[in-house]
Amino acid sequence: MEGSHMTRSNPARISRLIGSLFPKSAVAAELRTAGDPTLLLAPEMAALCRAVPQRIQEFAAGRLCARRALERLGFGTFPIVVSPNREPVWPDTVIGSITHTDRLCAAVVAPRESFFGIGLDAEVVGAVNPAIWRRVCAPAELVWLETLPSGARAAAVSLVFAAKEAFYKAQYGQTRQWLNFDDVTVTVPRWSADRGRFIAAPRPHLSVAARAAAPFVGRYRFHGDHVCAGIALANAA
């Protein structure tokens, strides 16, 4: 009965827009309203005993998106608890990623056998403070920004930020390595304020450089006030 109630009440919806960032075996869902914590499963609620209301709503939105996507893989009522590293714990045969920002939460899941890792990030366009652009961007990225019209640079930095966050999430589940912004350089082969591809180049000494198959190519979409970046890493041969 609980599973049936969750399926009917879950307001998250399968997202073709987010799904277009990934190969066909991945499933994405999104929610553009606050998450309802009354729809969480009991094991998930255990992670929220000290959380503030905004964090509770974000957590709930992420779990509802993840559960909606997991339904397509046969795990619709699986409780997505929090690991000691503060990351979601997925079913053994699944990999996934969750992102939430202002007015948008989304999740993507895929069969574990298909990929080394998968990562998704959404950012509000222009939310990255210009004062930290040089901390977010590698030297090559700063040079690229200078080639763009000044009015496009805030959106481009938001994309770089989202792409790096997506890549970090995709590799962390396997490598357990924390990355700094300068550990990855993002290249956008053909800039578009609508959609396109990016290439993430990690420093050679990082574990992911040897354990996943290069090139590390992801996709991005600008929509409304947001930019979403997604990447699926293939296993090395």
PDB file of C-alpha atoms in Angstrom:
ATOM      1  CA  MET A   1       0.000   0.000   0.000  1.00  0.00           C
ATOM      2  CA  GLU A   2       2.843   2.406   0.836  1.00  0.00           C
ATOM      3  CA  GLY A   3       4.440   1.925  -2.593  1.00  0.00           C
ATOM      4  CA  SER A   4       1.136   2.554  -4.366  1.00  0.00           C
ATOM      5  CA  HIS A   5       0.604   5.754  -2.368  1.00  0.00           C
ATOM      6  CA  MET A   6       4.113   6.970  -3.206  1.00  0.00           C
ATOM      7  CA  THR A   7       3.619   6.356  -6.918  1.00  0.00           C
ATOM      8  CA  ARG A   8       0.327   8.274  -7.043  1.00  0.00           C
ATOM      9  CA  SER A   9       1.513  11.166  -4.887  1.00  0.00           C
ATOM     10  CA  ASN A  10       4.986  11.763  -6.291  1.00  0.00           C
ATOM     11  CA  PRO A  11       4.861  15.074  -8.231  1.00  0.00           C
ATOM     12  CA  ALA A  12       8.235  14.545  -9.973  1.00  0.00           C
ATOM     13  CA  ARG A  13       8.035  13.807 -13.680  1.00  0.00           C
ATOM     14  CA  ILE A  14      10.229  12.014 -16.181  1.00  0.00           C
ATOM     15  CA  SER A  15      12.243  14.703 -17.972  1.00  0.00           C
ATOM     16  CA  ARG A  16      13.060  14.434 -21.640  1.00  0.00           C
ATOM     17  CA  LEU A  17      15.025  17.666 -21.404  1.00  0.00           C
ATOM     18  CA  ILE A  18      17.342  16.374 -18.664  1.00  0.00           C
ATOM     19  CA  GLY A  19      17.383  12.921 -20.221  1.00  0.00           C
ATOM     20  CA  SER A  20      18.694  14.375 -23.494  1.00  0.00           C
ATOM     21  CA  LEU A  21      22.014  15.035 -21.722  1.00  0.00           C
ATOM     22  CA  PHE A  22      22.658  11.300 -21.357  1.00  0.00           C
ATOM     23  CA  PRO A  23      22.724   8.045 -23.344  1.00  0.00           C
ATOM     24  CA  LYS A  24      19.392   6.295 -23.855  1.00  0.00           C
ATOM     25  CA  SER A  25      19.877   3.768 -21.043  1.00  0.00           C
ATOM     26  CA  ALA A  26      19.763   6.609 -18.475  1.00  0.00           C
ATOM     27  CA  VAL A  27      16.481   7.903 -17.020  1.00  0.00           C
ATOM     28  CA  ALA A  28      16.010  11.437 -15.687  1.00  0.00           C
ATOM     29  CA  ALA A  29      13.249  13.125 -13.686  1.00  0.00           C
ATOM     30  CA  GLU A  30      12.679  16.685 -12.530  1.00  0.00           C
ATOM     31  CA  LEU A  31      10.620  18.700 -10.064  1.00  0.00           C
ATOM     32  CA  ARG A  32      10.115  22.463 -10.189  1.00  0.00           C
ATOM     33  CA  THR A  33       8.299  22.902  -6.889  1.00  0.00           C
ATOM     34  CA  ALA A  34       9.364  22.411  -3.286  1.00  0.00           C
ATOM     35  CA  GLY A  35       9.705  18.812  -2.185  1.00  0.00           C
ATOM     36  CA  ASP A  36       7.058  17.455   0.186  1.00  0.00           C
ATOM     37  CA  PRO A  37       8.820  15.750   3.131  1.00  0.00           C
ATOM     38  CA  THR A  38       5.654  13.797   4.002  1.00  0.00           C
ATOM     39  CA  LEU A  39       6.347  11.725   0.886  1.00  0.00           C
ATOM     40  CA  LEU A  40       9.748  10.573   2.121  1.00  0.00           C
ATOM     41  CA  LEU A  41      10.243   7.012   3.275  1.00  0.00           C
ATOM     42  CA  ALA A  42      11.095   6.432   6.927  1.00  0.00           C
ATOM     43  CA  PRO A  43      14.794   5.529   6.347  1.00  0.00           C
ATOM     44  CA  GLU A  44      15.215   8.738   4.342  1.00  0.00           C
ATOM     45  CA  MET A  45      13.690  10.874   7.101  1.00  0.00           C
ATOM     46  CA  ALA A  46      16.386   9.662   9.478  1.00  0.00           C
ATOM     47  CA  ALA A  47      18.922  11.873   7.696  1.00  0.00           C
ATOM     48  CA  LEU A  48      16.941  15.042   8.432  1.00  0.00           C
ATOM     49  CA  CYS A  49      16.765  15.160  12.208  1.00  0.00           C
ATOM     50  CA  ARG A  50      18.792  18.410  12.397  1.00  0.00           C
ATOM     51  CA  ALA A  51      18.026  19.904   8.986  1.00  0.00           C
ATOM     52  CA  VAL A  52      16.506  23.343   8.447  1.00  0.00           C
ATOM     53  CA  PRO A  53      13.209  23.597   6.478  1.00  0.00           C
ATOM     54  CA  GLN A  54      14.856  24.629   3.194  1.00  0.00           C
ATOM     55  CA  ARG A  55      17.277  21.700   3.338  1.00  0.00           C
ATOM     56  CA  ILE A  56      14.390  19.330   4.118  1.00  0.00           C
ATOM     57  CA  GLN A  57      12.462  20.520   1.059  1.00  0.00           C
ATOM     58  CA  GLU A  58      15.536  20.220  -1.179  1.00  0.00           C
ATOM     59  CA  PHE A  59      16.287  16.743   0.140  1.00  0.00           C
ATOM     60  CA  ALA A  60      12.698  15.658  -0.393  1.00  0.00           C
ATOM     61  CA  ALA A  61      12.649  17.041  -3.935  1.00  0.00           C
ATOM     62  CA  GLY A  62      15.818  15.156  -4.790  1.00  0.00           C
ATOM     63  CA  ARG A  63      14.517  11.883  -3.407  1.00  0.00           C
ATOM     64  CA  LEU A  64      11.201  12.258  -5.239  1.00  0.00           C
ATOM     65  CA  CYS A  65      13.004  12.880  -8.528  1.00  0.00           C
ATOM     66  CA  ALA A  66      15.305   9.946  -7.942  1.00  0.00           C
ATOM     67  CA  ARG A  67      12.428   7.636  -7.047  1.00  0.00           C
ATOM     68  CA  ARG A  68      10.460   8.677 -10.124  1.00  0.00           C
ATOM     69  CA  ALA A  69      13.467   7.828 -12.313  1.00  0.00           C
ATOM     70  CA  LEU A  70      14.152   4.587 -10.421  1.00  0.00           C
ATOM     71  CA  GLU A  71      10.623   3.391 -11.188  1.00  0.00           C
ATOM     72  CA  ARG A  72      11.742   2.898 -14.786  1.00  0.00           C
ATOM     73  CA  LEU A  73      14.487   0.560 -13.543  1.00  0.00           C
ATOM     74  CA  GLY A  74      12.183  -1.373 -11.211  1.00  0.00           C
ATOM     75  CA  PHE A  75      13.110   0.335  -7.914  1.00  0.00           C
ATOM     76  CA  GLY A  76      10.272   2.799  -7.355  1.00  0.00           C
ATOM     77  CA  THR A  77      10.006   2.339  -3.565  1.00  0.00           C
ATOM     78  CA  PHE A  78      13.719   1.939  -2.801  1.00  0.00           C
ATOM     79  CA  PRO A  79      14.691   4.210   0.152  1.00  0.00           C
ATOM     80  CA  ILE A  80      17.598   6.421  -0.925  1.00  0.00           C
ATOM     81  CA  VAL A  81      19.484   6.929   2.307  1.00  0.00           C
ATOM     82  CA  VAL A  82      22.623   8.985   2.921  1.00  0.00           C
ATOM     83  CA  SER A  83      26.070   7.410   3.141  1.00  0.00           C
ATOM     84  CA  PRO A  84      28.723   8.518   5.664  1.00  0.00           C
ATOM     85  CA  ASN A  85      30.188  10.566   2.786  1.00  0.00           C
ATOM     86  CA  ARG A  86      26.829  12.369   2.456  1.00  0.00           C
ATOM     87  CA  GLU A  87      26.108  10.907  -0.976  1.00  0.00           C
ATOM     88  CA  PRO A  88      22.921   9.029  -1.995  1.00  0.00           C
ATOM     89  CA  VAL A  89      23.010   5.245  -1.624  1.00  0.00           C
ATOM     90  CA  TRP A  90      21.595   3.667  -4.767  1.00  0.00           C
ATOM     91  CA  PRO A  91      20.504   0.081  -5.397  1.00  0.00           C
ATOM     92  CA  ASP A  92      23.516  -2.163  -6.010  1.00  0.00           C
ATOM     93  CA  THR A  93      22.832  -2.392  -9.749  1.00  0.00           C
ATOM     94  CA  VAL A  94      22.227   1.346 -10.255  1.00  0.00           C
ATOM     95  CA  ILE A  95      24.294   4.516 -10.448  1.00  0.00           C
ATOM     96  CA  GLY A  96      22.758   7.953 -10.150  1.00  0.00           C
ATOM     97  CA  SER A  97      23.136  11.645  -9.490  1.00  0.00           C
ATOM     98  CA  ILE A  98      20.938  14.337  -7.937  1.00  0.00           C
ATOM     99  CA  THR A  99      21.051  18.105  -8.309  1.00  0.00           C
ATOM    100  CA  HIS A 100      18.977  20.887  -6.832  1.00  0.00           C
ATOM    101  CA  THR A 101      19.032  24.632  -7.188  1.00  0.00           C
ATOM    102  CA  ASP A 102      16.534  27.463  -7.084  1.00  0.00           C
ATOM    103  CA  ARG A 103      13.201  26.252  -8.547  1.00  0.00           C
ATOM    104  CA  LEU A 104      14.683  23.119 -10.115  1.00  0.00           C
ATOM    105  CA  CYS A 105      15.568  19.690  -8.797  1.00  0.00           C
ATOM    106  CA  ALA A 106      16.502  16.756 -10.998  1.00  0.00           C
ATOM    107  CA  ALA A 107      17.942  13.262 -10.819  1.00  0.00           C
ATOM    108  CA  VAL A 108      19.354  10.767 -13.297  1.00  0.00           C
ATOM    109  CA  VAL A 109      19.840   7.016 -12.881  1.00  0.00           C
ATOM    110  CA  ALA A 110      21.258   4.278 -15.088  1.00  0.00           C
ATOM    111  CA  PRO A 111      22.182   0.592 -14.897  1.00  0.00           C
ATOM    112  CA  ARG A 112      25.571   0.284 -13.188  1.00  0.00           C
ATOM    113  CA  GLU A 113      26.854  -2.106 -15.829  1.00  0.00           C
ATOM    114  CA  SER A 114      26.482   0.585 -18.497  1.00  0.00           C
ATOM    115  CA  PHE A 115      28.874   3.234 -17.158  1.00  0.00           C
ATOM    116  CA  PHE A 116      31.822   3.975 -14.891  1.00  0.00           C
ATOM    117  CA  GLY A 117      29.844   6.871 -13.439  1.00  0.00           C
ATOM    118  CA  ILE A 118      27.172   9.441 -14.152  1.00  0.00           C
ATOM    119  CA  GLY A 119      26.859  13.056 -13.050  1.00  0.00           C
ATOM    120  CA  LEU A 120      24.253  15.818 -13.271  1.00  0.00           C
ATOM    121  CA  ASP A 121      24.363  19.432 -12.134  1.00  0.00           C
ATOM    122  CA  ALA A 122      22.040  22.427 -12.542  1.00  0.00           C
ATOM    123  CA  GLU A 123      22.941  26.046 -11.873  1.00  0.00           C
ATOM    124  CA  VAL A 124      21.116  29.356 -12.048  1.00  0.00           C
ATOM    125  CA  VAL A 125      22.633  31.296 -14.929  1.00  0.00           C
ATOM    126  CA  GLY A 126      24.672  34.219 -13.630  1.00  0.00           C
ATOM    127  CA  ALA A 127      24.690  33.011 -10.021  1.00  0.00           C
ATOM    128  CA  VAL A 128      28.468  32.499  -9.970  1.00  0.00           C
ATOM    129  CA  ASN A 129      29.855  35.701  -8.481  1.00  0.00           C
ATOM    130  CA  PRO A 130      32.346  37.399 -10.875  1.00  0.00           C
ATOM    131  CA  ALA A 131      34.676  37.788  -7.895  1.00  0.00           C
ATOM    132  CA  ILE A 132      35.338  34.026  -7.917  1.00  0.00           C
ATOM    133  CA  TRP A 133      35.492  33.430 -11.679  1.00  0.00           C
ATOM    134  CA  ARG A 134      39.276  33.058 -11.492  1.00  0.00           C
ATOM    135  CA  ARG A 135      38.904  30.445  -8.780  1.00  0.00           C
ATOM    136  CA  VAL A 136      36.301  28.480 -10.745  1.00  0.00           C
ATOM    137  CA  CYS A 137      37.993  28.708 -14.146  1.00  0.00           C
ATOM    138  CA  ALA A 138      41.316  27.243 -15.267  1.00  0.00           C
ATOM    139  CA  PRO A 139      43.647  29.524 -17.268  1.00  0.00           C
ATOM    140  CA  ALA A 140      42.501  28.032 -20.598  1.00  0.00           C
ATOM    141  CA  GLU A 141      38.882  28.608 -19.632  1.00  0.00           C
ATOM    142  CA  LEU A 142      39.579  32.257 -18.792  1.00  0.00           C
ATOM    143  CA  VAL A 143      41.187  32.697 -22.212  1.00  0.00           C
ATOM    144  CA  TRP A 144      38.076  31.182 -23.821  1.00  0.00           C
ATOM    145  CA  LEU A 145      35.803  33.540 -21.881  1.00  0.00           C
ATOM    146  CA  GLU A 146      37.698  36.505 -23.321  1.00  0.00           C
ATOM    147  CA  THR A 147      36.750  35.363 -26.823  1.00  0.00           C
ATOM    148  CA  LEU A 148      33.030  35.556 -26.024  1.00  0.00           C
ATOM    149  CA  PRO A 149      30.849  38.680 -26.081  1.00  0.00           C
ATOM    150  CA  SER A 150      30.838  40.261 -22.624  1.00  0.00           C
ATOM    151  CA  GLY A 151      27.114  39.615 -22.268  1.00  0.00           C
ATOM    152  CA  ALA A 152      27.646  35.859 -22.722  1.00  0.00           C
ATOM    153  CA  ARG A 153      30.390  35.373 -20.152  1.00  0.00           C
ATOM    154  CA  ALA A 154      28.202  34.957 -17.063  1.00  0.00           C
ATOM    155  CA  ALA A 155      26.280  32.165 -18.789  1.00  0.00           C
ATOM    156  CA  ALA A 156      29.522  30.549 -19.958  1.00  0.00           C
ATOM    157  CA  VAL A 157      30.970  30.559 -16.425  1.00  0.00           C
ATOM    158  CA  SER A 158      27.746  29.002 -15.133  1.00  0.00           C
ATOM    159  CA  LEU A 159      28.173  26.259 -17.723  1.00  0.00           C
ATOM    160  CA  VAL A 160      31.810  25.675 -16.739  1.00  0.00           C
ATOM    161  CA  PHE A 161      30.792  25.464 -13.074  1.00  0.00           C
ATOM    162  CA  ALA A 162      27.951  23.013 -13.825  1.00  0.00           C
ATOM    163  CA  ALA A 163      30.139  20.872 -16.090  1.00  0.00           C
ATOM    164  CA  LYS A 164      32.831  20.550 -13.427  1.00  0.00           C
ATOM    165  CA  GLU A 165      30.286  19.678 -10.753  1.00  0.00           C
ATOM    166  CA  ALA A 166      28.725  17.039 -13.027  1.00  0.00           C
ATOM    167  CA  PHE A 167      32.134  15.527 -13.788  1.00  0.00           C
ATOM    168  CA  TYR A 168      33.046  15.508 -10.098  1.00  0.00           C
ATOM    169  CA  LYS A 169      29.863  13.626  -9.219  1.00  0.00           C
ATOM    170  CA  ALA A 170      30.363  11.148 -12.057  1.00  0.00           C
ATOM    171  CA  GLN A 171      33.856  10.139 -10.932  1.00  0.00           C
ATOM    172  CA  TYR A 172      33.478  10.313  -7.156  1.00  0.00           C
ATOM    173  CA  GLY A 173      31.333   7.204  -6.719  1.00  0.00           C
ATOM    174  CA  GLN A 174      34.193   5.028  -7.989  1.00  0.00           C
ATOM    175  CA  THR A 175      37.351   6.972  -7.129  1.00  0.00           C
ATOM    176  CA  ARG A 176      36.378   8.646  -3.821  1.00  0.00           C
ATOM    177  CA  GLN A 177      38.652  11.508  -4.851  1.00  0.00           C
ATOM    178  CA  TRP A 178      37.799  15.101  -3.977  1.00  0.00           C
ATOM    179  CA  LEU A 179      38.558  17.431  -6.870  1.00  0.00           C
ATOM    180  CA  ASN A 180      39.357  21.131  -6.930  1.00  0.00           C
ATOM    181  CA  PHE A 181      38.141  23.393  -9.718  1.00  0.00           C
ATOM    182  CA  ASP A 182      41.634  23.481 -11.255  1.00  0.00           C
ATOM    183  CA  ASP A 183      41.799  19.668 -11.420  1.00  0.00           C
ATOM    184  CA  VAL A 184      39.503  19.685 -14.469  1.00  0.00           C
ATOM    185  CA  THR A 185      39.546  21.881 -17.554  1.00  0.00           C
ATOM    186  CA  VAL A 186      36.323  22.227 -19.545  1.00  0.00           C
ATOM    187  CA  THR A 187      36.347  22.881 -23.272  1.00  0.00           C
ATOM    188  CA  VAL A 188      33.236  23.837 -25.231  1.00  0.00           C
ATOM    189  CA  PRO A 189      33.912  22.916 -28.878  1.00  0.00           C
ATOM    190  CA  ARG A 190      31.103  25.053 -30.221  1.00  0.00           C
ATOM    191  CA  TRP A 191      29.573  27.659 -27.922  1.00  0.00           C
ATOM    192  CA  SER A 192      25.796  27.969 -27.976  1.00  0.00           C
ATOM    193  CA  ALA A 193      23.499  29.674 -25.492  1.00  0.00           C
ATOM    194  CA  ASP A 194      20.978  26.887 -26.092  1.00  0.00           C
ATOM    195  CA  ARG A 195      22.621  23.458 -26.018  1.00  0.00           C
ATOM    196  CA  GLY A 196      25.819  21.679 -26.925  1.00  0.00           C
ATOM    197  CA  ARG A 197      28.697  19.470 -25.836  1.00  0.00           C
ATOM    198  CA  PHE A 198      31.589  19.966 -23.464  1.00  0.00           C
ATOM    199  CA  ILE A 199      34.795  18.023 -22.916  1.00  0.00           C
ATOM    200  CA  ALA A 200      36.184  17.586 -19.404  1.00  0.00           C
ATOM    201  CA  ALA A 201      39.948  17.036 -19.167  1.00  0.00           C
ATOM    202  CA  PRO A 202      41.092  15.914 -15.698  1.00  0.00           C
ATOM    203  CA  ARG A 203      44.709  16.197 -14.647  1.00  0.00           C
ATOM    204  CA  PRO A 204      46.609  13.025 -15.632  1.00  0.00           C
ATOM    205  CA  HIS A 205      47.442  12.032 -12.048  1.00  0.00           C
ATOM    206  CA  LEU A 206      43.782  11.696 -11.064  1.00  0.00           C
ATOM    207  CA  SER A 207      42.404   8.178 -10.715  1.00  0.00           C
ATOM    208  CA  VAL A 208      39.545   8.775 -13.141  1.00  0.00           C
ATOM    209  CA  ALA A 209      42.019   9.526 -15.939  1.00  0.00           C
ATOM    210  CA  ALA A 210      43.190   5.915 -15.867  1.00  0.00           C
ATOM    211  CA  ARG A 211      39.998   4.133 -14.853  1.00  0.00           C
ATOM    212  CA  ALA A 212      37.429   5.668 -17.218  1.00  0.00           C
ATOM    213  CA  ALA A 213      37.548   5.940 -20.991  1.00  0.00           C
ATOM    214  CA  ALA A 214      38.513   9.274 -22.501  1.00  0.00           C
ATOM    215  CA  PRO A 215      37.474  11.580 -24.036  1.00  0.00           C
ATOM    216  CA  PHE A 216      35.095  12.657 -21.287  1.00  0.00           C
ATOM    217  CA  VAL A 217      32.294  14.252 -23.267  1.00  0.00           C
ATOM    218  CA  GLY A 218      29.155  15.678 -21.680  1.00  0.00           C
ATOM    219  CA  ARG A 219      26.182  17.706 -22.814  1.00  0.00           C
ATOM    220  CA  TYR A 220      24.558  20.901 -21.616  1.00  0.00           C
ATOM    221  CA  ARG A 221      21.219  22.661 -22.004  1.00  0.00           C
ATOM    222  CA  PHE A 222      20.227  26.220 -21.194  1.00  0.00           C
ATOM    223  CA  HIS A 223      16.533  26.550 -20.365  1.00  0.00           C
ATOM    224  CA  GLY A 224      14.866  29.452 -18.654  1.00  0.00           C
ATOM    225  CA  ASP A 225      17.077  30.692 -15.848  1.00  0.00           C
ATOM    226  CA  HIS A 226      19.060  27.465 -15.609  1.00  0.00           C
ATOM    227  CA  VAL A 227      21.883  25.582 -17.246  1.00  0.00           C
ATOM    228  CA  CYS A 228      22.087  21.813 -16.793  1.00  0.00           C
ATOM    229  CA  ALA A 229      25.183  19.746 -17.491  1.00  0.00           C
ATOM    230  CA  GLY A 230      25.323  15.975 -17.628  1.00  0.00           C
ATOM    231  CA  ILE A 231      28.037  13.433 -18.288  1.00  0.00           C
ATOM    232  CA  ALA A 232      28.221   9.646 -18.411  1.00  0.00           C
ATOM    233  CA  LEU A 233      31.694   8.153 -18.073  1.00  0.00           C
ATOM    234  CA  ALA A 234      32.481   4.894 -19.854  1.00  0.00           C
ATOM    235  CA  ASN A 235      34.632   2.185 -18.321  1.00  0.00           C
ATOM    236  CA  ALA A 236      38.182   1.963 -19.597  1.00  0.00           C
ATOM    237  CA  ALA A 237      38.813  -0.990 -21.901  1.00  0.00           C
TER     238      ALA A 237
END
